XYZ file of C-alpha atoms in Angstrom:
743
model
C 117.949 174.014 134.199
C 119.078 172.871 130.809
C 121.273 175.950 130.383
C 122.936 175.376 133.762
C 123.653 171.752 132.911
C 124.966 172.691 129.470
C 127.381 175.238 130.933
C 128.600 172.704 133.466
C 129.334 170.125 130.805
C 131.028 172.763 128.637
C 133.319 173.709 131.544
C 134.187 170.027 132.074
C 135.007 169.654 128.370
C 137.242 172.777 128.440
C 139.149 171.424 131.452
C 139.719 168.125 129.624
C 140.962 169.962 126.562
C 143.338 172.006 128.692
C 144.816 168.854 130.169
C 145.230 167.415 126.703
C 147.146 170.495 125.547
C 149.757 169.907 128.209
C 150.796 166.736 126.347
C 150.694 166.837 122.547
C 149.396 163.989 120.425
C 152.819 163.338 118.958
C 154.228 162.494 122.392
C 151.454 159.976 123.250
C 152.092 156.325 122.386
C 149.472 154.032 120.856
C 148.812 152.089 124.060
C 148.436 155.308 126.060
C 146.070 156.716 123.469
C 143.680 153.739 123.611
C 143.865 153.566 127.409
C 142.540 157.110 127.746
C 139.082 157.727 129.253
C 137.235 158.658 126.105
C 133.866 158.465 127.839
C 134.706 161.386 130.118
C 136.534 163.189 127.366
C 133.513 163.524 124.984
C 129.803 163.111 125.381
C 127.683 161.864 122.486
C 124.042 160.898 122.342
C 124.703 157.234 123.035
C 127.200 157.951 125.839
C 124.790 160.395 127.404
C 122.135 157.673 127.455
C 124.510 155.211 129.130
C 125.368 157.813 131.725
C 121.710 158.429 132.408
C 121.070 154.665 132.691
C 123.754 154.418 135.341
C 122.131 157.245 137.266
C 118.624 155.810 136.995
C 118.916 153.035 139.650
C 120.283 155.548 142.212
C 117.631 158.132 141.445
C 114.964 155.410 141.327
C 115.926 154.203 144.784
C 115.722 157.784 146.121
C 112.348 158.441 144.565
C 111.077 155.004 145.722
C 111.946 155.913 149.344
C 110.216 159.248 148.964
C 107.135 157.625 147.426
C 106.950 155.064 150.236
C 107.028 157.772 152.839
C 104.311 159.694 151.066
C 102.129 156.600 150.552
C 102.391 155.736 154.227
C 101.271 159.213 155.205
C 98.686 160.062 152.550
C 98.149 156.730 150.694
C 97.801 158.633 147.433
C 100.220 156.985 144.972
C 99.192 159.137 142.031
C 99.852 162.402 143.848
C 103.210 161.159 145.165
C 104.169 160.123 141.686
C 103.473 163.538 140.237
C 105.367 165.278 143.099
C 108.323 162.970 142.589
C 108.352 163.838 138.927
C 108.281 167.563 139.824
C 111.137 167.069 142.280
C 113.153 165.328 139.586
C 112.561 168.178 137.186
C 113.511 170.794 139.830
C 116.684 168.944 140.833
C 118.300 169.850 137.535
C 119.024 166.286 136.454
C 117.345 166.429 133.060
C 119.057 165.885 129.706
C 121.811 168.119 128.301
C 120.719 170.757 125.775
C 121.498 169.260 122.326
C 122.457 172.718 120.923
C 125.071 173.349 123.609
C 126.290 169.747 123.259
C 126.897 170.233 119.556
C 128.824 173.454 120.145
C 131.084 171.663 122.629
C 131.813 168.905 120.149
C 132.443 171.303 117.282
C 134.983 173.223 119.392
C 137.173 170.128 119.165
C 137.847 171.001 115.525
C 139.778 174.105 116.696
C 141.186 172.880 119.990
C 142.244 169.324 119.004
C 142.034 168.832 115.223
C 143.830 165.468 115.241
C 141.347 163.940 117.727
C 138.437 165.472 115.811
C 139.783 163.833 112.627
C 140.047 160.487 114.473
C 136.406 160.745 115.617
C 135.300 161.674 112.135
C 136.992 158.602 110.639
C 136.057 156.030 113.300
C 132.794 157.196 114.863
C 130.789 159.585 112.708
C 127.665 158.918 114.808
C 129.016 161.213 117.533
C 129.229 164.140 115.118
C 125.931 163.553 113.229
C 123.683 165.452 115.621
C 120.366 166.504 114.083
C 118.905 169.657 115.642
C 116.039 171.777 114.413
C 116.643 175.464 113.867
C 114.487 176.389 116.788
C 115.746 173.734 119.164
C 114.337 175.537 122.128
C 110.898 174.761 120.780
C 111.442 170.961 120.839
C 108.396 169.208 122.205
C 108.436 167.448 125.513
C 107.332 164.189 123.819
C 110.487 164.251 121.645
C 112.669 164.771 124.706
C 111.038 161.873 126.534
C 111.469 159.610 123.510
C 115.248 160.109 123.597
C 115.885 159.108 127.209
C 113.220 157.362 129.220
C 113.125 158.190 132.932
C 111.119 155.589 134.845
C 108.298 156.815 137.018
C 107.243 155.625 140.441
C 104.399 153.523 138.957
C 106.848 151.630 136.785
C 109.223 150.995 139.686
C 106.515 149.634 141.936
C 105.811 145.910 142.000
C 102.886 145.264 139.662
C 99.796 143.377 140.645
C 98.426 140.215 139.009
C 96.141 142.329 136.857
C 99.052 144.305 135.446
C 100.869 141.082 134.562
C 97.811 139.802 132.732
C 97.497 143.038 130.791
C 101.148 142.930 129.768
C 100.792 139.383 128.446
C 97.744 140.398 126.449
C 99.716 143.163 124.798
C 102.496 140.737 123.832
C 100.033 138.283 122.294
C 98.301 140.958 120.292
C 101.632 142.192 119.003
C 102.618 138.597 118.076
C 99.382 137.978 116.241
C 99.827 141.264 114.457
C 103.173 140.049 113.070
C 101.570 136.962 111.456
C 100.543 136.932 107.801
C 96.934 135.980 107.292
C 96.528 133.427 104.502
C 93.806 134.268 101.997
C 92.495 132.621 98.854
C 94.234 135.300 96.822
C 97.560 134.431 98.431
C 96.960 130.739 97.747
C 96.369 131.489 94.056
C 99.606 133.463 93.998
C 101.470 130.514 95.509
C 99.821 128.208 92.995
C 101.302 130.214 90.129
C 104.689 130.725 91.743
C 105.232 127.101 92.766
C 104.885 126.008 89.136
C 107.298 128.635 87.821
C 109.711 129.296 90.672
C 112.765 127.015 90.637
C 113.851 127.968 94.140
C 112.606 126.650 97.451
C 111.106 129.933 98.675
C 107.511 129.257 97.623
C 107.691 125.635 98.769
C 108.748 126.744 102.218
C 105.873 129.192 102.400
C 103.378 126.507 101.379
C 104.739 123.966 103.893
C 104.645 126.584 106.693
C 101.071 127.451 105.750
C 100.167 123.757 105.879
C 101.675 123.536 109.356
C 99.744 126.649 110.397
C 96.546 125.066 109.085
C 97.091 122.028 111.323
C 97.753 124.277 114.309
C 94.499 126.102 113.651
C 92.627 122.781 113.874
C 94.388 121.701 117.065
C 93.660 125.116 118.660
C 97.223 125.399 119.898
C 97.989 128.457 122.039
C 101.383 129.146 120.501
C 101.738 129.606 116.750
C 105.146 128.500 115.471
C 104.812 129.851 111.939
C 104.507 133.291 110.418
C 101.183 132.443 108.794
C 97.695 132.425 110.237
C 94.941 130.234 108.740
C 91.285 130.936 109.427
C 88.225 129.461 107.747
C 87.417 126.135 106.123
C 87.809 127.433 102.564
C 91.378 128.586 103.202
C 92.215 125.322 104.977
C 90.900 123.240 102.074
C 92.741 125.449 99.598
C 96.074 124.906 101.339
C 95.574 121.128 101.565
C 94.552 120.946 97.932
C 97.569 123.017 96.883
C 99.923 120.699 98.765
C 98.366 117.519 97.391
C 98.301 118.625 93.760
C 101.490 120.629 93.271
C 103.922 119.943 96.093
C 105.233 116.507 94.907
C 105.979 117.869 91.433
C 107.610 120.938 92.961
C 109.951 118.745 95.018
C 110.914 116.720 91.968
C 111.393 119.845 89.862
C 113.646 121.427 92.458
C 115.719 118.243 92.828
C 115.765 117.660 89.018
C 114.584 114.056 89.368
C 112.624 113.789 86.126
C 109.364 111.917 85.628
C 110.431 108.492 86.946
C 108.043 107.166 89.632
C 110.822 105.334 91.489
C 113.753 107.569 92.362
C 116.341 108.042 95.093
C 115.879 111.561 96.362
C 118.778 111.486 98.806
C 121.244 111.142 95.911
C 120.205 114.464 94.374
C 122.722 117.313 94.781
C 120.149 119.826 95.985
C 118.487 117.454 98.452
C 120.265 118.856 101.579
C 118.700 122.260 100.878
C 115.124 120.990 101.317
C 115.752 117.947 103.493
C 114.347 119.598 106.608
C 111.428 120.991 104.632
C 110.401 117.550 103.331
C 110.749 115.978 106.761
C 108.602 118.679 108.318
C 105.892 118.178 105.707
C 105.888 114.380 106.084
C 105.636 114.731 109.870
C 102.617 117.000 109.490
C 101.061 114.549 107.043
C 101.394 111.742 109.601
C 99.608 113.923 112.168
C 96.755 114.409 109.704
C 96.319 110.636 109.347
C 96.134 110.273 113.137
C 93.216 112.710 113.344
C 91.188 111.751 110.238
C 88.635 108.946 110.076
C 86.517 109.635 106.992
C 87.421 107.356 104.034
C 86.598 110.189 101.617
C 89.498 112.169 103.103
C 91.863 109.285 103.831
C 91.792 107.914 100.268
C 93.133 111.038 98.476
C 95.647 111.623 101.280
C 96.969 108.067 100.888
C 97.259 108.527 97.129
C 99.189 111.734 97.786
C 101.420 109.899 100.260
C 102.083 107.215 97.652
C 103.871 109.830 95.514
C 105.993 110.925 98.488
C 107.084 107.430 99.591
C 110.557 107.648 97.919
C 111.367 110.615 100.170
C 110.690 108.544 103.311
C 113.709 106.341 102.544
C 115.899 109.237 103.682
C 114.218 109.571 107.105
C 114.434 106.380 109.140
C 112.722 108.054 112.111
C 109.515 108.475 110.093
C 109.180 104.850 108.951
C 107.859 103.436 112.201
C 104.972 105.915 112.736
C 104.156 105.841 109.032
C 104.019 102.043 108.855
C 101.957 101.933 112.032
C 99.269 104.092 110.411
C 99.361 102.221 107.102
C 99.073 98.832 108.798
C 96.096 100.072 110.768
C 94.353 101.168 107.567
C 95.265 97.903 105.818
C 93.846 95.703 108.556
C 90.882 97.600 110.009
C 89.628 100.140 107.451
C 86.033 99.646 106.398
C 86.503 101.090 102.933
C 88.099 98.729 100.418
C 89.883 101.519 98.522
C 91.610 102.696 101.694
C 92.906 99.177 102.311
C 94.216 98.790 98.769
C 96.046 102.145 98.680
C 97.505 101.559 102.148
C 98.817 98.181 100.997
C 100.438 99.771 97.927
C 102.176 102.290 100.172
C 103.468 99.496 102.423
C 104.879 97.599 99.445
C 106.570 100.746 98.175
C 108.176 101.425 101.555
C 109.418 97.859 102.075
C 110.719 97.247 98.543
C 114.454 97.812 98.009
C 114.998 98.129 101.745
C 116.995 96.052 104.201
C 115.876 92.602 105.296
C 115.347 93.683 108.908
C 112.569 96.085 107.899
C 110.896 93.420 105.751
C 111.061 90.902 108.616
C 109.373 93.233 111.067
C 106.670 94.228 108.566
C 105.889 90.595 107.626
C 105.616 89.587 111.273
C 103.347 92.517 112.128
C 101.113 91.970 109.105
C 100.664 88.260 109.866
C 99.768 88.991 113.489
C 97.239 91.618 112.400
C 95.764 89.170 109.880
C 95.260 86.553 112.598
C 93.840 89.119 115.041
C 91.278 90.400 112.541
C 90.184 86.946 111.334
C 88.746 85.824 114.636
C 85.139 86.238 113.495
C 83.958 85.421 109.991
C 80.639 86.677 108.654
C 79.332 87.796 105.260
C 80.398 91.354 106.113
C 83.923 90.550 107.346
C 84.721 87.809 104.822
C 85.709 90.142 101.923
C 88.140 92.032 104.170
C 89.717 88.799 105.437
C 90.106 87.495 101.888
C 91.786 90.743 100.835
C 94.186 90.605 103.775
C 95.083 86.991 102.967
C 95.784 87.665 99.285
C 97.717 90.863 99.897
C 99.741 89.218 102.667
C 100.589 86.432 100.225
C 102.005 89.023 97.834
C 104.091 90.508 100.636
C 105.614 87.139 101.564
C 106.475 86.449 97.929
C 108.709 89.549 97.762
C 111.563 87.642 99.396
C 110.889 83.897 99.608
C 114.079 83.083 101.491
C 113.176 85.603 104.181
C 109.576 84.349 104.260
C 110.629 80.728 104.780
C 111.713 81.375 108.369
C 108.344 82.962 109.173
C 106.453 80.142 107.450
C 108.434 77.420 109.199
C 107.872 79.015 112.601
C 104.111 79.557 112.224
C 103.384 76.226 110.494
C 105.248 74.491 113.308
C 103.072 76.388 115.789
C 99.927 75.086 114.048
C 101.313 71.545 114.188
C 102.002 71.847 117.933
C 98.417 72.926 118.635
C 97.110 69.975 116.612
C 99.402 67.512 118.394
C 98.242 68.759 121.809
C 94.620 68.320 120.769
C 95.240 64.763 119.506
C 97.213 63.648 122.565
C 95.563 65.483 125.454
C 91.985 65.378 124.087
C 90.735 68.194 126.273
C 88.129 70.787 125.425
C 90.506 73.735 125.550
C 92.940 71.943 123.235
C 90.167 71.201 120.747
C 89.173 74.850 120.850
C 92.744 75.882 119.984
C 92.317 74.061 116.647
C 88.645 74.385 115.838
C 88.431 78.161 115.601
C 88.526 80.694 112.786
C 91.989 82.020 113.580
C 93.517 78.559 113.179
C 91.576 77.808 109.982
C 92.346 81.192 108.424
C 96.036 80.717 109.221
C 95.891 77.344 107.501
C 94.114 78.999 104.566
C 96.917 81.539 104.255
C 99.794 79.060 104.243
C 97.961 76.741 101.854
C 97.688 79.640 99.388
C 101.211 80.968 99.868
C 103.333 77.815 99.695
C 102.094 76.489 96.296
C 102.736 79.890 94.677
C 106.421 79.853 95.610
C 109.068 78.902 93.073
C 109.912 75.240 92.679
C 113.482 75.792 93.852
C 112.347 77.818 96.872
C 112.470 76.487 100.413
C 108.808 77.402 100.831
C 107.816 74.586 98.465
C 109.156 72.068 100.963
C 106.395 73.031 103.410
C 103.605 71.594 101.225
C 103.819 68.167 102.836
C 103.565 69.338 106.505
C 100.696 71.681 105.608
C 98.771 68.810 103.960
C 99.398 66.582 106.976
C 98.118 69.290 109.337
C 95.002 69.769 107.185
C 94.230 66.045 107.192
C 94.806 65.917 110.959
C 92.321 68.758 111.477
C 89.673 66.828 109.493
C 90.215 63.632 111.499
C 90.295 65.365 114.893
C 86.492 65.328 115.324
C 84.995 63.600 112.251
C 81.335 64.110 113.204
C 78.518 65.576 111.146
C 78.506 68.745 113.249
C 81.924 69.674 111.855
C 81.245 68.966 108.189
C 81.524 72.687 107.377
C 85.088 72.667 108.710
C 85.830 69.554 106.637
C 84.645 71.311 103.486
C 87.022 74.204 104.178
C 89.966 71.838 104.600
C 89.128 69.864 101.436
C 88.879 73.137 99.538
C 92.389 74.034 100.733
C 93.823 70.746 99.512
C 92.163 71.068 96.099
C 93.594 74.567 95.655
C 97.059 73.426 96.729
C 96.945 70.525 94.290
C 95.949 72.825 91.432
C 98.526 75.552 92.141
C 101.475 73.249 92.898
C 100.502 70.599 90.313
C 100.937 67.789 92.834
C 98.667 64.935 93.857
C 96.855 65.478 97.166
C 94.224 62.892 98.266
C 91.059 64.924 98.880
C 88.340 62.686 97.379
C 88.226 60.132 100.243
C 87.035 62.785 102.710
C 84.112 63.696 100.414
C 83.112 60.163 99.520
C 83.153 59.292 103.231
C 80.320 61.761 103.834
C 78.122 60.093 101.199
C 78.794 56.743 102.830
C 78.320 57.630 106.509
C 75.635 60.312 106.580
C 71.997 59.173 106.402
C 70.248 61.441 103.924
C 66.980 59.468 104.206
C 66.511 60.337 107.856
C 63.528 62.545 108.673
C 63.891 66.087 109.920
C 62.756 67.441 113.259
C 62.886 71.043 112.078
C 62.186 72.871 108.859
C 64.613 75.624 107.883
C 62.946 78.802 106.691
C 66.065 80.019 104.859
C 68.839 78.232 102.965
C 71.855 77.501 105.136
C 75.232 78.721 103.869
C 78.246 76.883 105.266
C 80.730 79.413 103.910
C 80.958 81.317 107.205
C 80.511 78.325 109.520
C 82.856 75.778 111.087
C 80.245 73.763 112.941
C 76.493 73.594 113.277
C 74.381 73.379 116.395
C 72.285 70.372 117.262
C 69.105 72.012 116.049
C 70.752 73.129 112.799
C 72.039 69.599 112.188
C 68.451 68.310 112.400
C 67.156 70.839 109.893
C 66.314 69.960 106.331
C 68.424 72.844 104.985
C 71.594 71.356 106.489
C 71.233 68.210 104.362
C 70.752 70.392 101.300
C 73.923 72.314 102.154
C 75.914 69.069 102.585
C 74.810 67.741 99.183
C 75.595 71.093 97.531
C 79.121 71.225 98.986
C 79.923 67.584 98.216
C 78.665 68.070 94.662
C 80.693 71.264 94.212
C 83.970 69.908 95.600
C 83.853 66.574 93.699
C 83.027 68.435 90.492
C 85.872 70.922 91.080
C 88.341 68.133 91.840
C 87.285 66.180 88.736
C 87.605 69.266 86.524
C 91.093 69.848 87.959
C 92.277 66.281 87.271
C 90.343 65.490 84.077
C 93.302 66.203 81.769
C 95.708 63.922 83.670
C 96.621 60.608 82.120
C 95.699 58.763 85.344
C 92.220 60.340 85.684
C 90.258 57.158 84.818
C 92.156 55.040 87.312
C 92.021 57.598 90.101
C 88.246 58.176 89.946
C 87.160 54.524 89.877
C 86.497 54.498 93.632
C 84.597 57.784 93.406
C 82.301 56.456 90.679
C 81.618 53.280 92.692
C 80.655 55.308 95.780
C 78.387 57.579 93.731
C 76.554 54.542 92.371
C 76.134 53.124 95.879
C 74.748 56.453 97.052
C 72.174 56.469 94.238
C 71.028 53.024 95.316
C 70.599 53.983 98.988
C 69.216 57.516 98.716
C 65.458 57.974 98.385
C 65.465 61.767 97.960
C 64.828 62.542 94.318
C 66.564 65.905 94.298
C 69.763 64.515 95.795
C 69.803 61.559 93.426
C 69.326 63.850 90.443
C 72.371 65.971 91.348
C 74.658 63.011 92.073
C 73.554 61.233 88.886
C 74.446 64.328 86.851
C 77.887 64.412 88.483
C 78.460 60.711 87.820
C 77.492 61.126 84.178
C 80.001 63.930 83.595
C 82.812 61.960 85.232
C 82.018 58.873 83.132
C 81.980 60.971 79.962
C 85.378 62.369 80.800
C 86.754 58.891 81.490
C 85.532 57.655 78.105
C 86.958 60.721 76.389
C 90.326 60.245 78.065
C 90.419 56.524 77.256
C 89.755 57.326 73.616
C 92.556 59.879 73.503
C 94.978 57.543 75.263
C 94.229 54.707 72.832
C 95.285 56.841 69.884
C 98.970 56.657 70.790
C 101.526 54.758 72.849
C 103.212 56.388 75.831
C 106.600 55.826 77.337
C 105.943 56.230 81.045
C 109.588 57.039 81.659
C 109.359 59.995 79.290
C 107.582 62.403 81.620
C 108.082 65.387 79.330
C 106.136 63.689 76.546
C 103.328 62.781 78.973
C 103.173 66.354 80.277
C 103.008 67.717 76.737
C 100.053 65.435 75.954
C 98.251 66.446 79.156
C 98.632 70.138 78.310
C 97.039 69.561 74.904
C 94.067 67.809 76.524
C 93.754 70.633 79.052
C 93.684 73.277 76.327
C 91.055 71.432 74.289
C 88.965 70.693 77.401
C 87.154 67.654 78.732
C 83.395 67.124 79.267
C 83.625 67.618 83.020
C 85.910 70.685 82.777
C 83.634 72.394 80.237
C 80.614 71.690 82.402
C 82.379 73.039 85.485
C 83.340 76.296 83.733
C 79.705 77.004 82.858
C 78.353 75.814 86.215
C 80.733 77.784 88.452
C 79.657 81.143 87.019
C 76.043 80.571 87.986
C 76.995 79.027 91.316
C 79.190 81.979 92.348
C 76.379 84.426 91.604
C 73.947 82.359 93.673
C 76.451 82.140 96.516
C 76.827 85.926 96.654
C 73.074 86.367 96.730
C 72.795 83.815 99.492
C 75.332 85.702 101.594
C 73.945 89.174 101.033
C 70.206 88.752 100.394
C 68.946 85.746 102.270
C 65.424 87.122 102.533
C 65.069 87.517 98.782
C 66.293 83.995 98.080
C 64.022 82.356 100.627
C 60.975 80.485 99.407
C 58.250 83.118 98.890
C 55.521 80.578 99.785
C 56.926 80.177 103.302
C 56.379 83.085 105.690
C 58.950 84.692 107.955
C 58.451 83.903 111.622
C 58.304 86.715 114.133
C 59.642 85.962 117.585
C 57.935 87.511 120.563
C 60.440 86.489 123.197
C 62.998 89.159 124.103
C 65.396 86.779 125.816
C 68.699 86.048 124.137
C 69.256 82.419 123.292
C 72.499 80.577 122.854
C 72.910 79.092 119.377
C 74.727 76.066 120.730
C 71.818 75.001 122.949
C 68.711 76.341 121.232
C 67.723 77.089 117.682
C 68.789 80.056 115.629
C 66.641 82.135 113.304
C 67.070 79.663 110.483
C 64.727 76.926 111.762
C 61.793 76.243 114.070
C 62.108 73.102 116.255
C 59.094 70.882 116.551
C 59.394 70.369 120.317
C 59.232 74.107 120.902
C 56.125 74.395 118.781
C 54.435 71.495 120.608
C 55.088 73.212 123.900
C 53.522 76.394 122.604
C 50.440 74.522 121.378
C 49.822 72.943 124.752
C 49.868 76.339 126.446
C 47.560 77.864 123.899
C 44.075 76.450 124.689
C 42.342 78.513 122.105
C 43.964 76.728 119.179
C 42.369 73.293 118.933
C 42.238 71.993 115.403
C 41.657 68.491 114.039
C 44.539 66.581 112.599
C 45.127 66.989 108.916
C 47.990 66.712 106.535
C 49.811 69.757 105.260
C 52.006 69.640 102.205
C 55.100 71.851 102.295
C 56.689 72.993 99.058
C 60.326 72.063 99.336
C 62.968 70.060 97.507
C 61.173 66.906 98.624
C 57.575 66.304 99.662
C 57.035 65.821 103.391
C 53.861 65.135 105.326
C 53.573 66.732 108.733
C 50.852 66.116 111.337
C 48.586 68.883 112.473
C 50.565 68.975 115.709
C 53.420 70.352 113.626
C 51.165 72.991 112.144
C 52.734 75.523 114.501
C 54.879 76.885 111.666
C 52.038 79.307 110.893
C 50.904 79.701 114.481
C 51.995 83.300 115.104
C 51.684 84.536 111.532
C 49.450 87.427 110.580
C 47.773 87.908 107.248
C 50.162 90.684 106.297
C 53.117 88.322 106.475
C 51.946 86.486 103.392
C 52.059 89.545 101.166
């Protein structure tokens, strides 16, 4: 069949050549030459394939009709397919013999040499026809590989199973094209990235990092040429990126060793701009899916080196700041919070005012949201947020003034509503931790501003708000809140070097509160007022609450005196305080309280005598304020009796305060046992007693129910700061105690 087809094509070629001889090449114009039907004139391998492709749909339709008829009759698709293939082979429509085809083309060299020369110069592929010596022995597989004739099975509509199998083949071929990352390849990259000055290795490393993230997310479609499998390889890629990638970027951009640089100004930055953006985007995705502080901390330190690159991508700032603010405000690990804050400062610095405004507003809102509850565990985090937020607001004081004015005014409005309306909900808007912590923040920020800054003008309204909060409900239940407010005013006076009247609110407590009154409950543990704004009724009746009041009054008066002891007006200002301390010593019958207040009075009197002696040595011109300030600085450097005593006392007091907050059980009196409660019901602290004390009425009620315990009355002496005699009816402190509790 091949010979017949070859002879037919040869005859067609000879006819075409005969027609061409009728009109010589010299007589044909250029347009006529290019408009000729070259496809029918000569047949090459490629043209033969195109001709066969045009015939395939017609032949396929014929064979499909035949196969349908046969399947309807016999329903044997495999047999019909084989018969159709035999019919196709018998019909003489197979490929042309390559040997005869070559002979026909080579005859052009004799019949039409000019056209043969044209083909040789413009399309050599038609003449390069590779044939083996024994072409008749060419295998059938080689013939099929040249021109593919579709079979009946391929023309039929495939089932769902065939579609599934085809997709599986494509996926396996795609996975076969990927390069599997190994530890050996990572070591090769590690060497190349330090030596190579091009971006080739960096691109490979960034693509491998992206592939590592895709392997974690179990994504169906891999977008990179690399494939990452195994935890060791994943860790190796992350470690390679964290250690060497920042230096590689700087080396490629020729930025030097400066920590602060402007990457977008480098000449070669456009070449790796997309690469850096891709890597930063992947790094943000890592932060979204990581929660362990051991992983977050090194990643944040790595991000800190890449912060200058983020200035060139405004679209990445918002998601990046969102993650950093979350770490700064809610992270449990202190290191994570600190590094996140450093990254925020680095992003905001040297940027436009709009970005700083939005960051300051968001940080203040997050500070207020996370300061709703104060406890020994949350207090360090709140203090860190307050101090770091203060540093943020001091970056641009003019920009911060508008925020401060707005939020201080909001605090003043809440206080005014509480004073005028006098409703419970209005009182609660002021007497809560969010309000007090906001007041704490502004009282620390404003005094640290420059003297010429607008922020300094807010000292007076902040002091007025603080005094109004103290006077809102001036009862003994809210003495803890009063101590917080007095502490704010003392700190503001020290930082801003201005006079703020804080002593009257401390002396008032010594005058109004009855420290000689007996107690209805005995506290088993010392009460710390550091994390309290108010006390319950049962806590106010406890002996430990009076101890806490004396300790705080003593501490704040001593701190205020140490702050003012170098001032020239110290003796005159503390006359009223010394008079009130003497009156307290006359009224109070508790030896421990009298001993502490007498020690405080002695130190203040010693400082007054010392200051009077120093003032008598020279004459002052009160109009010459610079001379007075110079003298006060000399006294401050040399120290006064009360300031020296305070410096030594505060070190011991701070250590005791930390122990009281963290280890209450160890600081409790070892002679007093710890009570074990049997009731499983939850009790409200505002109505009933907390774990710190045992009310007498509750114990009397228990004794009446317990008929087995009937003991005669006797006096029991409790070891405490003062000696107290309690009746046997109050002996219920040890009612439910076992022998093991005393060990």
